[in-house]
């Protein structure tokens, strides 16, 4: 059978696209590897815009993520901090934290429940969408950092605040997930290896030293995993009867928690462009999609790339500049609102 759209990759972005397309009547098939590897723990902060997209895909209900109502940003060994809350951005929550594996399982189960075929070999279709995650064909900029990821417990337990602390080695994020926190800690590769190899007590002590006690006392840490960080960009987003979305189009540093949010906006815009068209693989249709995504993707890549590098190093002048930057944002409500809404909606039209 020839489908309208074949989606390679049953990751969150591929599944979200399949659900959006099915709702608008396209015949869609999802292709996933016969043996997909189990996902390691990874806390994902979904923005309010991602919530709206998943609601429209009929996939939000039942996810039960942890809402973030405020974000606290600071730097180690320096003054200045910024606090942002949901009211700044005019939304019920700044974001929603969920474990990547739980999100993946829920979206795939929803696709299967809706009767979307999930196969293990590519199928004939008018359009093939690549959503297989990071591509080797993409250009690569190494950050000289690796992310250490773990679930940690604090006393008292986590509430609805997310914490981002910039350290001279790299950014350290604590995302509330139930009563625990998901930690994503960017560091030089040797330091990241060390942090993974330390006994639990040593890791908790290192965390307390870098982060301080503002989120409570660190009392337990789960399994730690580590992965290298790089910016990967595909030179083009469309080709002959093909389109690229999510990490297959761009893989970002996790510093601002933007990768999946941007990927879901890719999926949303592609579904909008394909709505009602006769031939989804037609060059004109695909060009419209590429044009629509250009600005949002470029702006998000630039902002993330800037944040990944801006807070590195510990020379006094940079610390001072960063301190003034954080303080200025903290006291200027319109700037906070602009920044928060950019992080939530990107530079795209709202769903
Ligand atoms: C530590 C860390 C923290 C992060 N935190 C956040 C965050 O807070 N917020 C946020 O928005 N983003 C975050 N991200 C980024 C986010 O995880 C990714 O952007 C997102 O997972 C991309 O989704 P995707 O579906 O495009 O790709 P993936 O999640 O990589 O899924 C692709 C799927 O395709 C499958 N596949 C691979 N090859 C094939 C093939 N040949 N055929 C078929 N299927 C194939 C894979 O097995 C996989 O299941 C984080 C990333 C990291 C590393």
CSV table of C-alpha atoms and ligand atoms in Angstrom, one decimal:
chain,number,residue,atom,x,y,z
A,1,UNK,CA,0.0,0.0,0.0
A,2,UNK,CA,1.2,3.5,-0.8
A,3,UNK,CA,0.7,5.9,2.2
A,4,UNK,CA,0.6,9.7,2.1
A,5,UNK,CA,3.4,10.0,4.6
A,6,UNK,CA,6.0,7.5,6.0
A,7,UNK,CA,7.7,8.7,9.2
A,8,UNK,CA,11.1,7.2,10.0
A,9,UNK,CA,11.6,7.2,13.7
A,10,UNK,CA,9.0,6.6,16.5
A,11,UNK,CA,10.6,9.1,18.8
A,12,UNK,CA,8.5,11.9,20.4
A,13,UNK,CA,8.7,14.1,17.4
A,14,UNK,CA,7.8,11.3,14.9
A,15,UNK,CA,4.9,10.1,17.0
A,16,UNK,CA,3.5,13.6,17.5
A,17,UNK,CA,3.6,14.2,13.8
A,18,UNK,CA,1.9,10.9,13.1
A,19,UNK,CA,-0.9,11.7,15.6
A,20,UNK,CA,-1.4,15.2,14.1
A,21,UNK,CA,-1.5,13.9,10.6
A,22,UNK,CA,-4.0,11.2,11.4
A,23,UNK,CA,-6.3,13.7,13.0
A,24,UNK,CA,-6.4,15.6,9.7
A,25,UNK,CA,-7.1,12.4,7.7
A,26,UNK,CA,-3.7,11.6,6.2
A,27,UNK,CA,-2.7,8.0,5.8
A,28,UNK,CA,0.5,7.7,7.8
A,29,UNK,CA,2.9,4.9,8.7
A,30,UNK,CA,5.6,5.1,11.4
A,31,UNK,CA,8.8,3.1,11.0
A,32,UNK,CA,10.9,2.2,14.0
A,33,UNK,CA,13.9,-0.1,14.3
A,34,UNK,CA,13.0,-3.8,15.1
A,35,UNK,CA,15.1,-3.5,18.3
A,36,UNK,CA,14.9,0.0,19.7
A,37,UNK,CA,17.2,0.6,22.6
A,38,UNK,CA,15.6,1.4,26.0
A,39,UNK,CA,15.9,5.1,26.8
A,40,UNK,CA,18.1,6.1,29.7
A,41,UNK,CA,16.6,8.5,32.3
A,42,UNK,CA,16.4,12.0,30.8
A,43,UNK,CA,14.3,14.8,32.3
A,44,UNK,CA,12.5,16.7,29.6
A,45,UNK,CA,11.0,20.2,30.2
A,46,UNK,CA,8.1,20.6,27.8
A,47,UNK,CA,7.0,24.2,27.1
A,48,UNK,CA,3.5,25.5,27.3
A,49,UNK,CA,3.5,25.6,23.5
A,50,UNK,CA,4.5,21.9,23.4
A,51,UNK,CA,1.6,21.2,25.7
A,52,UNK,CA,-0.8,22.9,23.2
A,53,UNK,CA,0.7,20.9,20.3
A,54,UNK,CA,0.3,17.6,22.2
A,55,UNK,CA,-3.2,18.5,23.2
A,56,UNK,CA,-4.1,19.1,19.5
A,57,UNK,CA,-2.5,15.7,18.8
A,58,UNK,CA,-4.8,14.2,21.4
A,59,UNK,CA,-1.7,13.0,23.3
A,60,UNK,CA,-1.5,15.3,26.4
A,61,UNK,CA,-4.1,13.6,28.5
A,62,UNK,CA,-2.7,10.9,30.8
A,63,UNK,CA,1.0,12.2,30.6
A,64,UNK,CA,1.0,13.5,34.2
A,65,UNK,CA,4.1,15.7,34.0
A,66,UNK,CA,5.3,17.9,36.9
A,67,UNK,CA,4.5,21.6,36.2
A,68,UNK,CA,7.2,24.3,36.6
A,69,UNK,CA,5.7,27.5,38.0
A,70,UNK,CA,9.0,29.3,38.5
A,71,UNK,CA,12.6,29.3,37.2
A,72,UNK,CA,15.6,30.5,39.1
A,73,UNK,CA,18.8,31.3,37.2
A,74,UNK,CA,22.2,32.0,38.9
A,75,UNK,CA,25.9,31.7,38.4
A,76,UNK,CA,28.5,30.0,40.6
A,77,UNK,CA,31.2,32.3,42.1
A,78,UNK,CA,29.3,35.4,41.0
A,79,UNK,CA,26.5,37.8,41.9
A,80,UNK,CA,23.2,38.2,40.1
A,81,UNK,CA,20.2,36.0,39.6
A,82,UNK,CA,17.0,36.0,37.6
A,83,UNK,CA,13.7,34.7,38.8
A,84,UNK,CA,10.9,34.1,36.4
A,85,UNK,CA,7.4,32.9,37.0
A,86,UNK,CA,4.4,31.7,35.0
A,87,UNK,CA,2.6,35.0,35.5
A,88,UNK,CA,5.5,36.8,33.8
A,89,UNK,CA,4.7,34.9,30.6
A,90,UNK,CA,0.9,34.9,31.1
A,91,UNK,CA,0.7,31.1,31.1
A,92,UNK,CA,-0.5,28.5,33.7
A,93,UNK,CA,3.0,26.9,33.9
A,94,UNK,CA,6.4,27.8,32.4
A,95,UNK,CA,6.9,24.1,31.5
A,96,UNK,CA,6.1,20.5,32.4
A,97,UNK,CA,8.8,18.0,33.3
A,98,UNK,CA,8.5,14.4,32.2
A,99,UNK,CA,11.0,11.5,31.8
A,100,UNK,CA,11.9,11.0,28.1
A,101,UNK,CA,11.2,7.2,28.3
A,102,UNK,CA,7.7,7.8,29.8
A,103,UNK,CA,6.9,10.3,27.1
A,104,UNK,CA,8.1,8.0,24.4
A,105,UNK,CA,6.1,5.1,25.6
A,106,UNK,CA,2.9,7.1,26.0
A,107,UNK,CA,3.1,8.7,22.6
A,108,UNK,CA,3.8,5.4,20.9
A,109,UNK,CA,1.0,3.7,22.8
A,110,UNK,CA,-1.3,6.5,21.7
A,111,UNK,CA,-0.3,6.0,18.0
A,112,UNK,CA,-0.9,2.3,18.2
A,113,UNK,CA,-4.2,2.7,20.0
A,114,UNK,CA,-5.4,5.1,17.2
A,115,UNK,CA,-4.6,2.4,14.6
A,116,UNK,CA,-1.5,4.1,13.1
A,117,UNK,CA,0.6,1.3,11.6
A,118,UNK,CA,4.0,1.0,13.2
A,119,UNK,CA,6.4,-1.1,11.1
A,120,UNK,CA,10.0,-2.1,11.2
A,121,UNK,CA,10.8,-1.5,7.5
A,122,UNK,CA,10.4,1.6,5.3
A,123,UNK,CA,7.1,1.8,3.5
A,124,UNK,CA,6.1,3.3,0.2
A,125,UNK,CA,4.8,6.9,0.6
A,126,UNK,CA,4.5,10.1,-1.3
A,127,UNK,CA,6.5,11.8,1.4
A,128,UNK,CA,9.2,10.4,3.7
A,129,UNK,CA,9.7,12.3,6.9
A,130,UNK,CA,13.0,11.8,8.7
A,131,UNK,CA,12.5,11.9,12.5
A,132,UNK,CA,15.2,9.3,13.4
A,133,UNK,CA,17.0,11.7,15.8
A,134,UNK,CA,20.6,13.0,15.4
A,135,UNK,CA,22.0,12.5,11.9
A,136,UNK,CA,25.7,11.7,11.0
A,137,UNK,CA,25.1,13.8,7.8
A,138,UNK,CA,24.7,16.9,9.9
A,139,UNK,CA,27.4,19.5,10.4
A,140,UNK,CA,28.9,19.3,13.9
A,141,UNK,CA,30.2,21.8,16.4
A,142,UNK,CA,31.5,20.2,19.6
A,143,UNK,CA,31.0,22.1,22.8
A,144,UNK,CA,33.9,20.2,24.6
A,145,UNK,CA,31.3,19.2,27.2
A,146,UNK,CA,29.3,16.1,28.2
A,147,UNK,CA,26.1,16.1,30.0
A,148,UNK,CA,25.8,14.1,33.2
A,149,UNK,CA,22.2,13.0,33.8
A,150,UNK,CA,20.7,11.6,37.0
A,151,UNK,CA,17.6,11.6,39.2
A,152,UNK,CA,18.4,13.0,42.6
A,153,UNK,CA,16.5,13.3,45.9
A,154,UNK,CA,16.6,16.4,48.1
A,155,UNK,CA,15.3,17.1,51.6
A,156,UNK,CA,12.8,18.8,51.5
A,157,UNK,CA,11.6,17.2,48.3
A,158,UNK,CA,11.3,19.0,45.0
A,159,UNK,CA,8.5,21.6,44.5
A,160,UNK,CA,7.5,23.4,41.3
A,161,UNK,CA,10.7,25.5,40.8
A,162,UNK,CA,13.3,24.6,38.1
A,163,UNK,CA,16.9,25.8,38.8
A,164,UNK,CA,19.6,26.6,36.3
A,165,UNK,CA,23.1,27.4,37.6
A,166,UNK,CA,25.9,28.4,35.3
A,167,UNK,CA,29.2,27.1,36.6
A,168,UNK,CA,32.6,27.8,35.0
A,169,UNK,CA,32.6,24.2,33.6
A,170,UNK,CA,29.1,24.3,32.2
A,171,UNK,CA,25.4,24.7,33.0
A,172,UNK,CA,23.7,22.7,35.8
A,173,UNK,CA,20.0,22.3,35.7
A,174,UNK,CA,17.7,20.8,38.3
A,175,UNK,CA,14.2,20.0,37.0
A,176,UNK,CA,11.4,19.0,39.4
A,177,UNK,CA,10.0,15.6,38.6
A,178,UNK,CA,7.5,14.4,41.1
A,179,UNK,CA,9.2,14.9,44.5
A,180,UNK,CA,12.6,14.4,43.0
A,181,UNK,CA,14.8,16.4,40.6
A,182,UNK,CA,16.2,15.4,37.2
A,183,UNK,CA,19.8,16.8,37.0
A,184,UNK,CA,21.4,17.7,33.7
A,185,UNK,CA,25.0,18.9,34.4
A,186,UNK,CA,27.2,20.0,31.5
A,187,UNK,CA,30.9,19.7,32.2
A,188,UNK,CA,34.3,19.1,30.5
A,189,UNK,CA,34.4,15.5,29.3
A,190,UNK,CA,37.0,14.4,31.9
A,191,UNK,CA,35.1,16.1,34.7
A,192,UNK,CA,31.8,14.4,33.5
A,193,UNK,CA,33.5,11.0,33.6
A,194,UNK,CA,34.8,11.8,37.1
A,195,UNK,CA,31.3,12.8,38.2
A,196,UNK,CA,29.8,9.5,36.9
A,197,UNK,CA,32.5,7.4,38.5
A,198,UNK,CA,32.4,9.0,42.0
A,199,UNK,CA,30.6,7.1,44.7
A,200,UNK,CA,27.1,8.4,45.3
A,201,UNK,CA,28.2,10.4,48.4
A,202,UNK,CA,31.0,12.0,46.4
A,203,UNK,CA,28.6,12.9,43.6
A,204,UNK,CA,26.1,14.5,46.1
A,205,UNK,CA,28.9,16.5,47.7
A,206,UNK,CA,30.1,17.8,44.3
A,207,UNK,CA,26.5,18.7,43.4
A,208,UNK,CA,26.1,20.6,46.7
A,209,UNK,CA,29.4,22.4,46.1
A,210,UNK,CA,28.4,23.6,42.7
A,211,UNK,CA,24.8,24.3,43.4
A,212,UNK,CA,24.6,25.3,47.1
A,213,UNK,CA,21.7,24.6,49.4
A,214,UNK,CA,19.0,26.7,47.7
A,215,UNK,CA,17.0,23.6,46.6
A,216,UNK,CA,17.6,21.8,49.9
A,217,UNK,CA,20.1,19.1,50.9
A,218,UNK,CA,21.0,16.4,48.3
A,219,UNK,CA,20.4,13.0,49.9
A,220,UNK,CA,20.3,10.4,47.1
A,221,UNK,CA,21.3,10.0,43.5
A,222,UNK,CA,20.1,7.3,41.0
A,223,UNK,CA,22.1,5.9,38.1
A,224,UNK,CA,24.2,8.5,36.3
A,225,UNK,CA,24.6,8.5,32.5
A,226,UNK,CA,26.8,10.7,30.4
A,227,UNK,CA,26.6,11.9,26.8
A,228,UNK,CA,28.7,14.2,24.6
A,229,UNK,CA,27.2,17.5,23.7
A,230,UNK,CA,27.4,19.0,20.2
A,231,UNK,CA,25.3,21.2,17.9
A,232,UNK,CA,24.3,19.2,14.8
A,233,UNK,CA,22.6,21.0,11.8
A,234,UNK,CA,21.5,19.5,8.6
A,235,UNK,CA,22.3,21.8,5.7
A,236,UNK,CA,18.8,21.5,4.3
A,237,UNK,CA,15.4,20.6,5.8
A,238,UNK,CA,13.8,19.2,2.7
A,239,UNK,CA,14.9,17.1,-0.3
A,240,UNK,CA,13.2,15.1,-3.0
A,241,UNK,CA,10.0,13.9,-1.4
A,242,UNK,CA,11.7,14.1,2.0
A,243,UNK,CA,11.6,16.3,5.0
A,244,UNK,CA,13.6,16.4,8.2
A,245,UNK,CA,12.2,17.3,11.6
A,246,UNK,CA,13.3,17.2,15.2
A,247,UNK,CA,16.8,16.1,16.1
A,248,UNK,CA,17.2,14.8,12.5
A,249,UNK,CA,17.1,18.4,11.4
A,250,UNK,CA,18.9,20.0,14.4
A,251,UNK,CA,20.3,18.7,17.6
A,252,UNK,CA,20.9,21.3,20.3
A,253,UNK,CA,22.8,21.7,23.5
A,254,UNK,CA,20.3,20.9,26.3
A,255,UNK,CA,21.2,24.1,28.2
A,256,UNK,CA,17.8,25.8,27.6
A,257,UNK,CA,15.7,22.7,27.2
A,258,UNK,CA,14.7,23.6,23.7
A,259,UNK,CA,15.5,20.5,21.5
A,260,UNK,CA,12.2,18.6,21.8
A,261,UNK,CA,10.2,21.8,22.0
A,262,UNK,CA,11.6,23.0,18.7
A,263,UNK,CA,11.1,19.5,17.2
A,264,UNK,CA,7.4,19.6,18.2
A,265,UNK,CA,7.1,23.0,16.5
A,266,UNK,CA,8.6,21.4,13.4
A,267,UNK,CA,6.0,18.6,13.5
A,268,UNK,CA,3.2,21.2,14.1
A,269,UNK,CA,4.2,23.3,11.1
A,270,UNK,CA,4.7,20.3,8.8
A,271,UNK,CA,1.2,19.1,9.7
A,272,UNK,CA,-0.2,22.5,9.0
A,273,UNK,CA,1.5,22.7,5.6
A,274,UNK,CA,0.3,19.3,4.6
A,275,UNK,CA,-3.3,19.9,5.7
A,276,UNK,CA,-5.6,19.3,2.7
A,277,UNK,CA,-2.8,19.1,0.0
A,278,UNK,CA,-3.2,16.6,-2.8
A,279,UNK,CA,0.5,15.5,-3.0
A,280,UNK,CA,2.4,15.9,0.3
A,281,UNK,CA,5.7,15.2,-1.4
A,282,UNK,CA,5.4,18.0,-4.0
A,283,UNK,CA,8.4,20.3,-4.1
A,284,UNK,CA,6.3,23.4,-3.7
A,285,UNK,CA,4.7,22.1,-0.5
A,286,UNK,CA,8.0,21.1,1.0
A,287,UNK,CA,9.5,24.4,0.2
A,288,UNK,CA,6.7,26.1,2.0
A,289,UNK,CA,7.5,24.0,5.1
A,290,UNK,CA,11.2,24.8,4.9
A,291,UNK,CA,10.4,28.6,4.6
A,292,UNK,CA,8.0,28.4,7.5
A,293,UNK,CA,10.6,26.8,9.8
A,294,UNK,CA,13.6,28.9,8.9
A,295,UNK,CA,13.3,31.8,11.3
A,296,UNK,CA,12.2,29.9,14.4
A,297,UNK,CA,14.8,27.2,14.0
A,298,UNK,CA,17.6,29.7,13.4
A,299,UNK,CA,16.6,31.9,16.3
A,300,UNK,CA,16.4,28.9,18.7
A,301,UNK,CA,19.7,27.5,17.5
A,302,UNK,CA,21.4,30.9,18.0
A,303,UNK,CA,19.9,31.4,21.5
A,304,UNK,CA,20.9,27.9,22.7
A,305,UNK,CA,24.4,28.2,21.2
A,306,UNK,CA,24.9,31.5,22.9
A,307,UNK,CA,23.8,30.2,26.3
A,308,UNK,CA,26.0,27.1,25.9
A,309,UNK,CA,29.1,29.3,25.7
A,310,UNK,CA,28.2,32.6,27.4
A,311,UNK,CA,28.5,31.4,31.0
A,312,UNK,CA,31.7,29.4,30.6
A,313,UNK,CA,35.0,30.5,32.2
A,314,UNK,CA,35.5,32.4,35.4
A,315,UNK,CA,37.4,35.5,34.6
A,316,UNK,CA,36.2,38.4,36.8
A,317,UNK,CA,35.1,40.7,33.9
A,318,UNK,CA,32.9,38.0,32.4
A,319,UNK,CA,31.4,37.2,35.8
A,320,UNK,CA,30.6,40.9,36.4
A,321,UNK,CA,29.0,41.2,32.9
A,322,UNK,CA,26.9,38.1,33.5
A,323,UNK,CA,26.0,39.3,37.0
A,324,UNK,CA,24.7,42.6,35.6
A,325,UNK,CA,22.8,40.7,32.8
A,326,UNK,CA,21.1,38.4,35.3
A,327,UNK,CA,20.2,41.3,37.6
A,328,UNK,CA,18.9,43.5,34.7
A,329,UNK,CA,16.6,40.7,33.6
A,330,UNK,CA,15.5,40.1,37.1
A,331,UNK,CA,14.3,43.7,37.7
A,332,UNK,CA,12.9,44.4,34.2
A,333,UNK,CA,9.5,42.7,33.9
A,334,UNK,CA,9.0,43.4,30.1
A,335,UNK,CA,12.4,41.8,29.3
A,336,UNK,CA,11.5,38.8,31.5
A,337,UNK,CA,8.2,38.5,29.7
A,338,UNK,CA,9.9,38.7,26.3
A,339,UNK,CA,12.5,36.1,27.3
A,340,UNK,CA,10.0,33.7,28.9
A,341,UNK,CA,7.7,33.8,25.9
A,342,UNK,CA,10.6,33.3,23.5
A,343,UNK,CA,11.6,30.2,25.5
A,344,UNK,CA,8.0,29.0,25.5
A,345,UNK,CA,6.8,29.7,21.9
A,346,UNK,CA,10.1,30.1,20.0
A,347,UNK,CA,9.7,32.5,17.1
A,348,UNK,CA,6.8,30.6,15.5
A,349,UNK,CA,3.1,31.3,15.1
A,350,UNK,CA,1.2,29.9,18.0
A,351,UNK,CA,-0.6,26.6,17.7
B,1,LIG,C1,20.4,15.5,28.6
B,1,LIG,C2,19.4,16.0,27.7
B,1,LIG,C3,18.3,16.8,28.2
B,1,LIG,C4,17.4,17.3,27.4
B,1,LIG,N1,16.4,18.1,27.9
B,1,LIG,C5,15.5,18.6,27.1
B,1,LIG,C6,14.4,19.5,27.6
B,1,LIG,O1,14.4,19.7,28.8
B,1,LIG,N2,13.5,20.0,26.7
B,1,LIG,C7,13.6,19.8,25.4
B,1,LIG,O2,12.7,20.3,24.7
B,1,LIG,N3,14.6,19.0,24.9
B,1,LIG,C8,15.5,18.4,25.7
B,1,LIG,N4,16.5,17.6,25.2
B,1,LIG,C9,16.5,17.3,23.7
B,1,LIG,C10,15.5,16.2,23.4
B,1,LIG,O3,15.8,15.0,24.1
B,1,LIG,C11,15.5,15.9,21.9
B,1,LIG,O4,15.5,17.1,21.1
B,1,LIG,C12,14.4,15.0,21.4
B,1,LIG,O5,14.5,13.8,22.0
B,1,LIG,C13,14.3,14.9,19.9
B,1,LIG,O6,13.2,14.0,19.6
B,1,LIG,P1,13.3,13.3,18.2
B,1,LIG,O7,12.0,12.5,18.2
B,1,LIG,O8,13.5,14.2,17.1
B,1,LIG,O9,14.5,12.3,18.2
B,1,LIG,P2,14.8,11.1,19.2
B,1,LIG,O10,14.3,11.4,20.6
B,1,LIG,O11,16.3,10.8,19.1
B,1,LIG,O12,14.0,9.9,18.7
B,1,LIG,C14,14.3,9.3,17.4
B,1,LIG,C15,13.8,7.9,17.4
B,1,LIG,O13,14.1,7.3,16.1
B,1,LIG,C16,14.6,6.0,16.2
B,1,LIG,N5,15.4,5.7,15.0
B,1,LIG,C17,16.8,5.9,14.8
B,1,LIG,N6,17.2,5.4,13.6
B,1,LIG,C18,16.1,5.0,13.0
B,1,LIG,C19,15.8,4.4,11.7
B,1,LIG,N7,16.8,4.3,10.8
B,1,LIG,N8,14.6,4.1,11.4
B,1,LIG,C20,13.6,4.3,12.2
B,1,LIG,N9,13.7,4.8,13.5
B,1,LIG,C21,15.0,5.2,13.8
B,1,LIG,C22,15.4,6.1,17.5
B,1,LIG,O14,15.6,4.8,18.0
B,1,LIG,C23,14.5,7.0,18.3
B,1,LIG,O15,13.5,6.2,19.0
B,1,LIG,C24,17.4,17.1,26.0
B,1,LIG,C25,18.5,16.3,25.5
B,1,LIG,C26,19.4,15.8,26.3
B,1,LIG,C27,20.5,15.0,25.7
